[in-house]
């Protein structure tokens, strides 16, 4: 996802814009640029590649001013190039944009007939010219022109605009993509998220759908698209800014892998009672009487969050005995799912801004379902639009490949299962057993992290491979999917996750002495079956890496490498078995020279279709 920063105040804008862009690098990008206003003159500087290229360009030929905007672009329309990089200029205004303008071809044809000339292949330049066209009308101010242009746009956008006609003014608007306004005593900030401004302020306001903000150094006013004033609530960011720093780790991903004992502790803290064997999730606000009327549960998510949802299906169906459907959000929204008032829908998103998940949320609400959110970012769109929900409390996740958010999602789903199961038929004693096992998770993960050197050595043996197969059963089938996804995301090695028994229905044809096969083979209800699957791989000379339960000596006899995890109750095994797979993907990617924090072609939050 692209990144936006904006600043208006009394300091030199360039260092503030560059610092803000650096805080947004984790989102993924292929080019960057800034536009700075000095009096009525606006200068633009853009470059392809990493932010350091833009910094070098600005060092060679400086620009200065106290008002400006900046952008990191992830290509959608038009290849990565300086020409296609943001900001984009029209005659009287300059803007940056996140999102996709669906009717840009139609708008472009109209603007070409009006005499506008295009310098890029992007849909964004259309918006710049459209705003300029409205600015040419007598008596219109920049905010008026932005509102008029926004009414002609179909699609998603977060834009920030400056104009030579109104020095010292930023106009920001959003529909479908997040945008945040920040205020300090003598300056104002705009950003795609709070990371862009956290060094300067913790006083932020999240724009809502259709909002337009007029931003000066001393004031911010908010209106809807018709120009009617609206009131927006200020929020204070409470988490520590140091959470976004690497704290001595070489990469954010490795830091976030090692943070998981603490993030899981933060996720469960204050949310359970050992004495009653119950989960305490007051923000859910679901009573036993209300839950008695629920006939089915849906879980809707994308990517890693979808894998967490698959684990949630196993948890809820086994413990709560309620049918659960898990759907990929992009599929859910484009068919006609059978949803009614007896359906609970849980949407899962780390960022709380995933476009397809947000659209699925709205579709479920339109059909009358009660919709709950599971997300990490307070103030995000999903957090605001769901009926209720649970925050992860995982802190900011900077690495594009999700690690700590995934385990926090699994932890919340386990707590949710405990809550609903106790409403149905689970005994207090069984609930207490689950709580006790959850309390041991941080310590158990510390034990696994202590084996990172062993995992690194395994990575040395396999980092040259071109293909991997990940196999699991039951609760650990989704872990196989997630382990394969982590390897694909950051090492660019082709990897597939499968239910272990499905190997015989096709993937077994791929197995030879060049194919590493990762088995999640803990001593649970499917252990004997998965041991048989391992034997089938060995018979075809496959190289076996097993994730196994501490004390299991038998598995050493049939595996080339074994990574042990502590024993826990079966429903919590995914929280442990995923940790060595995260480490394995990380070390393999490092050995292949890959950028693990910002993998190619990927964005942290997918806020467009």
XYZ file of C-alpha atoms in Angstrom:
609
model
C 0.000 0.000 0.000
C 1.231 3.491 -0.859
C 2.169 5.974 1.847
C 1.141 9.623 2.272
C 2.645 12.322 4.479
C 1.806 15.997 4.716
C 3.098 18.865 6.858
C 2.221 22.502 7.344
C 3.880 24.551 10.060
C 6.876 26.804 10.633
C 9.785 24.378 10.174
C 11.520 23.233 7.008
C 9.125 20.659 5.565
C 11.628 18.414 3.740
C 13.229 16.681 6.777
C 9.784 16.127 8.315
C 8.393 14.672 5.090
C 11.390 12.371 4.619
C 11.180 11.178 8.208
C 7.487 10.459 7.768
C 8.119 8.554 4.541
C 10.827 6.501 6.230
C 8.286 5.454 8.868
C 5.998 4.241 6.066
C 8.620 2.205 4.199
C 7.313 -0.981 5.793
C 4.153 -0.676 3.675
C 6.086 -1.497 0.492
C 6.842 0.873 -2.406
C 8.769 1.229 -5.648
C 9.220 5.026 -5.922
C 8.998 8.134 -3.762
C 8.587 11.872 -4.043
C 7.883 15.151 -2.265
C 6.370 18.505 -3.192
C 7.240 21.584 -1.127
C 5.559 24.964 -1.240
C 7.399 28.230 -0.707
C 5.127 31.201 -1.139
C 3.203 30.598 -4.346
C 5.872 28.308 -5.820
C 5.681 24.506 -5.535
C 8.713 22.346 -6.331
C 8.524 18.593 -6.887
C 11.266 15.989 -6.561
C 10.724 12.302 -7.371
C 12.858 9.184 -7.751
C 12.533 5.468 -8.470
C 13.543 2.843 -5.948
C 14.231 3.209 -2.258
C 13.883 6.396 -0.266
C 17.655 6.843 -0.188
C 17.522 7.744 -3.898
C 15.122 10.591 -3.162
C 17.325 11.740 -0.284
C 20.355 11.857 -2.584
C 18.429 13.894 -5.134
C 17.344 16.401 -2.496
C 20.889 16.643 -1.133
C 22.261 17.468 -4.592
C 19.705 20.189 -5.214
C 17.850 21.376 -2.145
C 14.281 22.630 -2.018
C 12.766 24.415 0.960
C 9.418 25.505 2.353
C 7.208 25.092 5.393
C 4.330 23.279 3.696
C 4.574 20.065 1.702
C 3.394 16.573 0.844
C 5.227 13.308 0.254
C 4.457 9.855 -1.088
C 5.796 6.325 -1.435
C 4.181 4.606 -4.425
C 3.350 0.960 -4.996
C 2.596 0.647 -8.712
C -0.969 -0.081 -9.812
C -1.519 1.918 -13.013
C 1.782 2.367 -14.827
C 5.171 0.809 -14.248
C 7.563 2.066 -11.538
C 9.213 5.167 -13.015
C 10.010 8.748 -12.096
C 7.292 9.833 -14.505
C 4.679 7.749 -12.693
C 5.902 8.550 -9.177
C 3.902 10.933 -6.981
C 3.314 13.842 -6.397
C 1.457 14.704 -9.610
C 0.919 18.238 -10.845
C -1.731 20.084 -12.759
C -1.624 23.795 -13.553
C -2.782 25.035 -10.164
C -2.393 22.124 -7.754
C -0.201 19.202 -6.757
C -1.419 16.037 -5.045
C -0.562 12.595 -3.739
C -3.033 9.717 -3.838
C -3.562 6.222 -2.458
C -6.209 3.988 -3.986
C -7.591 3.197 -7.437
C -9.791 5.439 -9.572
C -12.060 2.965 -11.343
C -13.461 5.435 -13.889
C -10.150 7.104 -14.702
C -10.299 6.179 -18.411
C -13.649 7.903 -18.812
C -12.430 10.955 -16.867
C -9.171 11.069 -18.820
C -11.001 11.151 -22.149
C -13.080 14.085 -20.974
C -10.028 15.961 -19.691
C -8.111 15.371 -22.932
C -10.990 16.969 -24.834
C -10.727 19.933 -22.440
C -7.096 20.376 -23.453
C -5.323 18.771 -20.485
C -2.046 16.999 -21.277
C -0.935 13.923 -19.332
C 2.658 13.254 -18.326
C 2.160 9.845 -16.676
C 0.349 6.517 -17.072
C -1.319 6.792 -13.670
C -4.940 7.148 -12.652
C -3.806 9.727 -10.067
C -2.954 12.412 -12.610
C -6.597 12.398 -13.643
C -7.539 13.573 -10.143
C -5.012 16.420 -10.234
C -6.390 17.719 -13.546
C -9.969 17.251 -12.389
C -9.349 19.367 -9.277
C -7.603 21.988 -11.414
C -10.586 22.093 -13.762
C -12.890 22.933 -10.867
C -10.407 25.462 -9.481
C -10.698 27.411 -12.721
C -14.310 28.187 -11.861
C -14.796 31.628 -10.321
C -14.979 31.784 -6.556
C -14.007 28.187 -5.801
C -11.404 27.495 -3.147
C -9.169 24.424 -3.097
C -11.446 22.520 -0.690
C -14.452 23.295 -2.910
C -12.615 21.946 -5.937
C -11.592 18.781 -4.080
C -15.166 18.150 -3.002
C -16.469 18.714 -6.540
C -13.840 16.411 -8.050
C -14.480 13.713 -5.444
C -18.128 13.546 -6.471
C -17.042 12.592 -10.000
C -14.681 9.836 -8.888
C -15.594 6.152 -8.626
C -13.222 3.970 -6.672
C -11.092 4.402 -3.580
C -8.899 7.306 -2.643
C -6.972 9.061 0.054
C -5.609 12.336 -1.314
C -3.693 15.291 0.005
C -3.530 18.412 -2.174
C -1.660 21.722 -2.143
C -2.237 24.681 -4.436
C -0.198 27.677 -5.475
C -3.358 29.732 -5.020
C -3.661 28.971 -1.297
C -0.202 28.808 0.316
C -0.031 27.200 3.741
C -3.068 24.988 3.178
C -3.362 21.217 2.798
C -6.655 19.662 1.763
C -7.083 15.975 2.573
C -9.951 13.678 1.597
C -10.689 9.978 1.866
C -13.013 7.297 0.571
C -12.061 3.675 1.055
C -8.419 4.323 2.030
C -7.248 5.428 5.491
C -6.027 8.933 6.265
C -5.085 10.484 9.607
C -4.706 14.107 10.687
C -2.294 15.056 13.480
C -1.994 18.286 15.465
C 0.787 19.777 17.565
C 0.940 23.220 19.139
C 2.079 24.997 15.976
C 1.817 22.497 13.120
C -0.483 20.003 11.440
C 0.271 16.660 9.815
C -1.397 14.259 7.391
C -0.496 10.585 7.086
C -1.620 7.205 5.836
C -1.263 6.046 9.407
C -0.013 7.437 12.702
C 3.504 6.088 12.121
C 4.124 8.995 9.742
C 3.655 11.628 12.466
C 4.367 9.885 15.751
C 7.708 11.666 16.180
C 5.825 14.979 16.310
C 2.407 14.357 17.841
C 0.179 11.788 19.498
C -2.987 13.866 19.022
C -4.646 12.374 15.932
C -7.993 12.291 14.157
C -9.029 9.524 11.765
C -10.928 10.745 8.727
C -14.152 8.904 7.981
C -15.724 7.987 4.638
C -16.399 11.071 2.528
C -14.545 13.463 4.840
C -12.655 16.485 3.547
C -10.198 18.227 5.897
C -8.842 21.749 5.432
C -5.504 21.765 7.235
C -3.400 24.780 8.228
C -0.605 25.165 10.775
C -3.040 26.448 13.394
C -6.332 24.733 12.617
C -8.161 21.822 10.986
C -11.784 21.906 9.842
C -13.802 18.921 8.637
C -16.682 18.751 6.173
C -18.576 16.164 4.177
C -18.611 16.157 0.364
C -21.446 18.680 0.348
C -19.425 21.123 2.431
C -21.443 20.633 5.598
C -19.310 20.841 8.769
C -18.769 17.557 10.622
C -17.212 16.853 14.006
C -14.513 14.255 14.335
C -13.189 12.806 17.575
C -9.536 13.238 18.564
C -7.598 10.184 19.725
C -4.384 9.927 21.712
C -1.832 7.355 20.547
C -0.682 5.511 23.643
C 1.807 2.925 22.408
C 5.523 3.596 22.651
C 7.189 4.976 19.527
C 10.179 2.728 20.224
C 7.954 -0.197 19.229
C 8.517 0.895 15.651
C 12.313 0.755 15.954
C 14.411 -2.354 15.443
C 15.827 -2.366 18.992
C 19.106 -3.925 17.885
C 17.607 -6.576 15.601
C 18.814 -6.573 11.983
C 15.229 -6.635 10.659
C 11.754 -5.761 11.887
C 10.575 -9.265 11.037
C 13.086 -10.906 13.378
C 12.257 -8.385 16.094
C 8.551 -9.096 15.729
C 9.101 -12.866 15.803
C 10.931 -12.430 19.101
C 8.236 -10.122 20.475
C 5.617 -12.882 20.390
C 5.977 -14.037 23.999
C 5.182 -10.470 25.063
C 2.473 -9.792 22.478
C 0.609 -12.988 23.385
C 0.875 -12.028 27.048
C -0.516 -8.584 26.178
C -3.343 -10.191 24.187
C -4.528 -12.447 27.032
C -3.811 -10.060 29.908
C -6.977 -9.297 31.872
C -9.124 -11.340 29.509
C -9.631 -14.563 31.454
C -10.510 -15.966 34.848
C -8.745 -19.128 35.929
C -11.179 -19.673 38.813
C -14.277 -19.741 36.584
C -12.494 -21.036 33.489
C -13.968 -18.221 31.417
C -12.778 -15.606 28.962
C -13.618 -11.985 29.670
C -14.178 -10.093 26.411
C -16.542 -7.294 27.451
C -16.256 -5.454 24.130
C -17.953 -8.391 22.385
C -21.129 -7.650 24.336
C -22.733 -10.997 23.445
C -24.979 -12.555 26.089
C -25.701 -16.299 26.419
C -29.301 -15.601 25.436
C -28.216 -13.808 22.268
C -25.738 -16.554 21.400
C -28.432 -19.200 21.853
C -30.152 -17.691 18.798
C -27.031 -18.023 16.606
C -27.277 -20.761 14.008
C -23.995 -20.261 12.191
C -20.731 -18.344 12.353
C -18.811 -16.903 9.416
C -15.171 -15.875 9.531
C -14.036 -13.618 6.689
C -10.448 -12.481 6.074
C -7.549 -12.344 3.592
C -4.053 -13.838 3.503
C -2.496 -14.631 6.864
C -5.686 -13.525 8.638
C -7.603 -16.091 6.578
C -5.247 -18.789 7.823
C -5.977 -17.660 11.375
C -9.677 -17.900 10.527
C -9.219 -21.515 9.391
C -7.763 -22.362 12.791
C -10.726 -20.534 14.291
C -13.074 -22.881 12.424
C -11.443 -25.934 14.017
C -11.597 -24.269 17.443
C -15.214 -23.151 17.298
C -16.663 -26.265 15.705
C -14.908 -28.620 18.115
C -15.433 -26.635 21.306
C -18.631 -24.664 20.658
C -20.378 -27.132 18.315
C -21.617 -24.405 15.990
C -21.202 -24.616 12.189
C -18.456 -22.251 10.980
C -17.854 -21.086 7.420
C -14.473 -19.490 6.596
C -14.336 -17.344 3.491
C -11.744 -15.314 1.631
C -13.096 -11.774 1.705
C -12.599 -11.107 -2.004
C -14.756 -14.155 -2.816
C -17.350 -13.463 -0.133
C -18.133 -9.988 -1.438
C -18.720 -11.013 -5.041
C -21.194 -13.803 -4.547
C -24.421 -13.980 -2.608
C -23.568 -15.575 0.750
C -26.492 -16.936 2.749
C -26.531 -14.530 5.670
C -29.408 -13.772 8.022
C -30.042 -12.365 11.469
C -29.113 -15.699 13.050
C -25.575 -15.424 11.673
C -22.529 -14.035 13.437
C -19.767 -12.737 11.182
C -16.215 -12.215 12.390
C -13.913 -10.193 10.121
C -10.177 -10.416 10.783
C -7.603 -7.850 9.625
C -4.319 -6.767 11.178
C -4.563 -3.250 9.787
C -8.318 -2.884 10.009
C -8.201 -1.321 6.540
C -8.120 -4.324 4.153
C -10.378 -3.291 1.271
C -11.934 -6.678 0.509
C -12.526 -7.440 4.188
C -14.120 -4.039 4.691
C -16.416 -4.622 1.711
C -17.355 -8.054 3.104
C -18.142 -6.450 6.460
C -20.531 -3.999 4.794
C -22.178 -6.766 2.762
C -22.755 -8.839 5.910
C -24.255 -5.861 7.749
C -26.471 -5.082 4.756
C -27.851 -8.627 4.986
C -28.667 -8.185 8.661
C -25.853 -10.084 10.370
C -24.177 -8.936 13.553
C -20.549 -8.299 12.625
C -17.571 -8.429 14.987
C -14.050 -7.261 14.200
C -10.704 -8.749 15.195
C -7.996 -6.237 14.339
C -4.842 -4.630 15.660
C -5.190 -0.944 14.843
C -7.310 1.184 17.143
C -9.293 3.742 15.163
C -9.127 1.741 11.923
C -12.140 1.612 9.626
C -13.025 -1.979 10.490
C -12.783 -1.188 14.197
C -15.192 1.701 13.707
C -17.697 -0.017 11.419
C -18.145 -3.364 13.185
C -20.833 -3.763 15.834
C -18.226 -4.837 18.388
C -14.913 -6.664 18.480
C -11.575 -7.457 20.044
C -8.269 -5.630 19.599
C -5.114 -7.729 19.363
C -2.867 -5.446 21.460
C 0.098 -6.666 19.389
C 1.553 -3.184 18.863
C 2.618 -1.880 15.460
C 3.724 -4.590 13.035
C 6.207 -3.151 10.550
C 7.437 -6.218 8.661
C 5.258 -6.860 5.614
C 5.115 -10.597 6.371
C 2.823 -10.878 9.389
C 4.176 -12.800 12.363
C 3.153 -11.470 15.763
C -0.257 -10.328 14.489
C -0.968 -13.896 13.333
C -0.265 -15.427 16.728
C -2.239 -12.663 18.428
C -5.156 -13.437 16.096
C -4.927 -17.114 17.075
C -4.856 -16.092 20.738
C -7.984 -13.938 20.367
C -9.763 -16.754 18.521
C -8.844 -19.127 21.365
C -10.245 -16.674 23.914
C -13.358 -16.221 21.806
C -13.792 -19.994 21.623
C -13.486 -20.231 25.402
C -16.062 -17.465 25.849
C -18.629 -19.081 23.554
C -17.949 -22.663 24.666
C -18.594 -21.749 28.298
C -21.892 -20.196 27.183
C -22.854 -23.533 25.636
C -21.688 -26.648 27.426
C -18.018 -26.484 28.408
C -17.362 -27.150 32.096
C -15.481 -24.744 34.344
C -12.811 -27.411 34.834
C -12.222 -27.719 31.085
C -12.170 -23.944 30.777
C -9.596 -23.744 33.571
C -7.411 -26.259 31.725
C -7.471 -24.064 28.617
C -6.665 -20.934 30.618
C -3.729 -22.675 32.277
C -2.378 -23.784 28.895
C -2.749 -20.264 27.515
C -0.826 -18.835 30.460
C 2.097 -21.118 29.532
C 2.251 -19.940 25.900
C 4.751 -17.069 26.355
C 7.172 -19.322 28.203
C 6.759 -22.096 25.618
C 7.470 -19.691 22.752
C 10.602 -18.471 24.526
C 11.765 -22.100 24.541
C 11.229 -22.387 20.782
C 13.016 -19.093 20.094
C 15.970 -20.510 22.014
C 16.399 -23.009 19.161
C 16.885 -20.328 16.506
C 20.478 -21.375 15.855
C 19.317 -24.903 15.057
C 16.705 -23.484 12.677
C 19.367 -21.308 11.044
C 21.530 -24.373 10.390
C 18.571 -26.170 8.796
C 18.065 -23.107 6.587
C 21.688 -23.427 5.428
C 20.867 -26.876 4.073
C 17.791 -25.806 2.136
C 18.091 -22.153 1.115
C 19.153 -23.144 -2.416
C 15.977 -25.190 -3.062
C 13.371 -24.013 -5.567
C 10.295 -25.731 -4.107
C 8.946 -26.673 -0.680
C 5.925 -28.670 0.441
C 4.286 -28.031 3.846
C 1.930 -30.674 5.244
C -0.251 -30.761 8.346
C -3.494 -32.207 9.649
C -6.316 -30.880 11.793
C -5.405 -27.721 13.669
C -2.015 -27.704 11.960
C -3.240 -27.822 8.373
C -3.714 -23.999 8.405
C -0.231 -23.744 9.929
C 1.113 -25.573 6.866
C -0.598 -22.977 4.677
C 0.831 -20.124 6.730
C 4.338 -21.617 6.821
C 4.331 -21.954 3.022
C 3.033 -18.392 2.646
C 5.808 -16.986 4.839
C 8.454 -18.720 2.731
C 6.897 -17.527 -0.532
C 6.490 -13.955 0.673
C 10.030 -13.254 1.761
C 12.324 -15.756 0.007
C 10.519 -15.980 -3.377
C 10.722 -19.782 -3.217
C 7.686 -21.632 -4.541
C 5.987 -23.348 -1.596
C 2.633 -25.058 -1.155
C 0.697 -25.980 1.954
C -1.608 -29.007 1.926
C -3.562 -31.257 4.250
C -1.163 -34.154 4.673
C -3.550 -36.803 3.341
C -4.176 -34.737 0.194
C -0.540 -35.274 -0.760
C -1.620 -38.534 -2.413
C -4.074 -36.625 -4.608
C -1.439 -34.874 -6.671
C 1.520 -33.290 -4.849
C 3.152 -36.672 -4.229
C 4.144 -36.593 -7.919
C 6.530 -33.722 -7.126
C 8.447 -35.483 -4.377
C 12.030 -36.528 -5.062
C 15.403 -36.090 -3.376
C 15.393 -32.380 -4.247
C 12.051 -31.662 -2.523
C 12.077 -30.572 1.137
C 8.820 -31.522 2.863
C 7.951 -29.790 6.120
C 5.624 -31.819 8.344
C 3.822 -30.369 11.344
C 3.751 -33.633 13.281
C 2.914 -32.963 16.923
C 1.641 -35.776 19.150
C -2.052 -35.094 18.825
C -5.135 -36.971 17.592
C -3.754 -37.242 14.040
C -0.180 -38.225 14.969
C -0.309 -41.840 13.720
C -1.789 -40.758 10.403
C 0.830 -38.097 9.780
C 3.625 -40.533 10.627
C 2.291 -42.701 7.798
C 2.431 -39.676 5.496
C 6.074 -39.120 6.464
C 6.871 -42.717 5.512
C 5.274 -42.151 2.108
C 7.537 -39.160 1.514
C 10.622 -41.062 2.647
C 9.794 -43.912 0.265
C 10.094 -41.361 -2.551
C 13.378 -39.935 -1.227
C 11.822 -36.672 -0.033
C 13.795 -34.742 2.593
C 11.754 -34.396 5.771
C 11.808 -31.461 8.199
C 9.513 -32.243 11.126
C 7.999 -29.936 13.724
C 7.411 -32.313 16.622
C 6.490 -32.480 20.298
C 9.279 -32.466 22.884
C 10.165 -36.009 23.942
C 9.114 -37.639 20.662
C 12.102 -39.819 19.805
C 10.309 -41.924 17.208
C 10.077 -39.074 14.739
C 13.865 -38.730 14.639
C 14.018 -42.138 12.955
C 11.977 -40.957 9.973
C 13.083 -37.331 9.613
C 16.200 -35.609 8.306
C 15.715 -32.706 10.721
C 13.477 -32.232 13.776
C 12.526 -28.993 15.524
C 10.800 -29.588 18.840
C 8.047 -27.521 20.413
C 6.833 -27.846 24.023
C 3.799 -29.977 24.747
C 0.473 -28.161 25.020
C -3.214 -28.922 24.570
C -4.114 -29.737 20.975
C -6.161 -26.587 20.291
C -3.155 -24.356 21.095
C -0.525 -26.224 19.069
C -0.727 -23.770 16.107
C 0.552 -21.001 18.373
C 3.739 -23.010 18.901
C 4.241 -24.833 15.599
C 4.163 -21.627 13.551
C 7.160 -20.111 15.386
C 9.888 -22.381 13.887
C 8.300 -21.947 10.438
C 8.555 -18.157 10.770
C 12.213 -18.502 11.738
C 12.904 -20.960 8.918
C 11.423 -18.598 6.332
C 13.375 -15.679 7.786
C 16.778 -17.395 7.729
C 16.267 -18.879 4.264
C 15.338 -15.437 2.905
C 18.367 -13.812 4.527
C 20.666 -16.455 3.032
C 19.177 -15.760 -0.395
C 19.850 -12.032 -0.021
C 16.178 -11.021 0.071
C 14.685 -7.919 1.672
C 12.631 -9.610 4.381
C 10.944 -6.455 5.699
C 9.889 -5.156 2.294
C 9.480 -8.100 -0.099
C 9.082 -7.243 -3.749
C 5.576 -6.551 -5.059
C 4.005 -6.782 -1.603
C 2.305 -4.176 0.556
C 1.670 -4.312 4.288
C -1.988 -3.369 3.998
C -3.982 -4.094 0.852
C -6.427 -1.199 0.817
C -7.381 -1.475 -2.860
C -8.865 -4.405 -4.789
